[in-house]
Short mmCIF file of C-alpha atoms in Angstrom, two decimals:
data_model
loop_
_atom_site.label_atom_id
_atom_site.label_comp_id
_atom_site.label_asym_id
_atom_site.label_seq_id
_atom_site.Cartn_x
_atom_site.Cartn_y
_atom_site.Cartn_z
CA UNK X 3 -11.69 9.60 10.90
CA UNK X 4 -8.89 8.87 8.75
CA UNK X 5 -8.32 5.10 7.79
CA UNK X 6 -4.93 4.19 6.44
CA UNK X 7 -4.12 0.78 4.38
CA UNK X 8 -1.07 -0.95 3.71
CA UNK X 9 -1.51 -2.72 0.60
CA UNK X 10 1.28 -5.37 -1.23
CA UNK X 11 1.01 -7.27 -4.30
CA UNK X 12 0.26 -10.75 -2.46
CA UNK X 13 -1.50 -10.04 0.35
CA UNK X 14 -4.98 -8.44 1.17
CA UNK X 15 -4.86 -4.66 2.05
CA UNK X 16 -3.95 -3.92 6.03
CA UNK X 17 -6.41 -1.06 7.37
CA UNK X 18 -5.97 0.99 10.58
CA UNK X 19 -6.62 4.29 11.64
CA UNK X 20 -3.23 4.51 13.75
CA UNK X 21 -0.53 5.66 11.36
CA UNK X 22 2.06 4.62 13.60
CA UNK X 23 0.08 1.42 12.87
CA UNK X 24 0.48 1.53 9.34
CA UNK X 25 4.19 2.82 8.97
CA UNK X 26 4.75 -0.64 11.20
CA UNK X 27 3.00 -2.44 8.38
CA UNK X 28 4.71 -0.69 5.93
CA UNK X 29 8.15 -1.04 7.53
CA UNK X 30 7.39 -5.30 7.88
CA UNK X 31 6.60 -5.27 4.13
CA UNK X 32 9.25 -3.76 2.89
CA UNK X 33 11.94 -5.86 5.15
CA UNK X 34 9.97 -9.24 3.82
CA UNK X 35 10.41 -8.21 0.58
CA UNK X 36 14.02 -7.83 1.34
CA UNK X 37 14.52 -11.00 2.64
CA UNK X 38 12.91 -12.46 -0.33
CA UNK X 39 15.93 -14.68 -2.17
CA UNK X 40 14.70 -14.38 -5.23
CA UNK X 41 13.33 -10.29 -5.76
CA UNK X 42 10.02 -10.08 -8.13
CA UNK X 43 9.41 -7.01 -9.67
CA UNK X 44 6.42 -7.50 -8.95
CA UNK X 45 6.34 -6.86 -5.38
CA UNK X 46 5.72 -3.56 -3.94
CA UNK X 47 3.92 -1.81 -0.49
CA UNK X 48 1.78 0.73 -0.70
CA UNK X 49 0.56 3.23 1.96
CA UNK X 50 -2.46 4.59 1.42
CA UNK X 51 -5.43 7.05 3.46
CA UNK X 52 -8.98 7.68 3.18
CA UNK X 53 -11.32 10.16 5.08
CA UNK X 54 -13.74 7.62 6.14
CA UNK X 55 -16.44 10.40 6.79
CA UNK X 56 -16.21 12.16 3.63
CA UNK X 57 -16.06 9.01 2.02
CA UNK X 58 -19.24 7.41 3.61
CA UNK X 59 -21.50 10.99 2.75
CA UNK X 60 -20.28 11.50 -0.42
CA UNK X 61 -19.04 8.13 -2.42
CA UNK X 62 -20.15 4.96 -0.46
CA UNK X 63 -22.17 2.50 -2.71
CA UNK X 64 -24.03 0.17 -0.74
CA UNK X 65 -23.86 -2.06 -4.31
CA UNK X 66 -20.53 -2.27 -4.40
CA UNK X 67 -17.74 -4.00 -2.87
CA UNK X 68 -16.73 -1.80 0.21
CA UNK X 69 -12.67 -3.03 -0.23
CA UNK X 70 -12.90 -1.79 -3.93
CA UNK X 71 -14.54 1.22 -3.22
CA UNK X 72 -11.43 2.22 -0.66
CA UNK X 73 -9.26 1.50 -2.89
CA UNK X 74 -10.59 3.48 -5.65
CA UNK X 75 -10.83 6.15 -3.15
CA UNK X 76 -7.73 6.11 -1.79
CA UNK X 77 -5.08 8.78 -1.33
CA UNK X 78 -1.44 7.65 -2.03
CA UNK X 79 1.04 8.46 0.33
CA UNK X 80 3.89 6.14 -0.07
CA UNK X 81 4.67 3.14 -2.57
CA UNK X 82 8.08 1.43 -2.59
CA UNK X 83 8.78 -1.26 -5.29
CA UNK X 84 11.61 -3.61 -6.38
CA UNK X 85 13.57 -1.95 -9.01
CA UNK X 86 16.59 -3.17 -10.99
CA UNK X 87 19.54 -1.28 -12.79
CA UNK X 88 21.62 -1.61 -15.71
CA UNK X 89 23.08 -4.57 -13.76
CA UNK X 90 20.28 -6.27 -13.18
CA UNK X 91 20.51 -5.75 -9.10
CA UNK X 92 17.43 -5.17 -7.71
CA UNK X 93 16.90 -2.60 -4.46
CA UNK X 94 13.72 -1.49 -2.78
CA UNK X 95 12.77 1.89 -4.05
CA UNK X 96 10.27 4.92 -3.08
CA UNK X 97 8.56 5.26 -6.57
CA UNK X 98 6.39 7.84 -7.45
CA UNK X 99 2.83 7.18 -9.19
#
């Protein structure tokens, strides 16, 4: 099963295992950040996915926080993040990490 999480910089991470799910999530982020009057560049949405059953045979740590452990497992599909240029006018980008 794969498990897909839509994680921003103020909000606890999302999970589902629809993608079409997710890419909703992703899609609301981005347009709140939008509407935000004042951009942060701070802000930014991340998509990420997890094989839940590799993850519980091979990695899960019954000692450990299970959110921290997803994260540190997670693959990175998509991250999009406020961004300003030489004009200091900030747009919502698809950054690479």
């Amino acid at each position: 099963m794969i498990l897909y999480g839509v994680v921003t910089y103020d909000q606890a991470t999302e999970w589902t295992t629809n993608i079409n799910d997710a890419i909703k999530l992703v899609t609301n982020a981005i347009r709140l950040m939008e509407d935000d009057l004042v951009p942060d560049s701070d802000d930014y949405v991340k998509l990420v996915k997890i094989d839940l059953e590799e993850f519980v045979v091979t990695k899960y740590d019954c000692e450990t926080d299970l959110n921290d452990q997803l994260h540190d497992e997670a693959e990175l599909m998509k991250a999009y993040r406020w961004q300003s240029d030489d004009e200091d006018r900030f747009a919502i980008l698809e950054v690479k990490e």
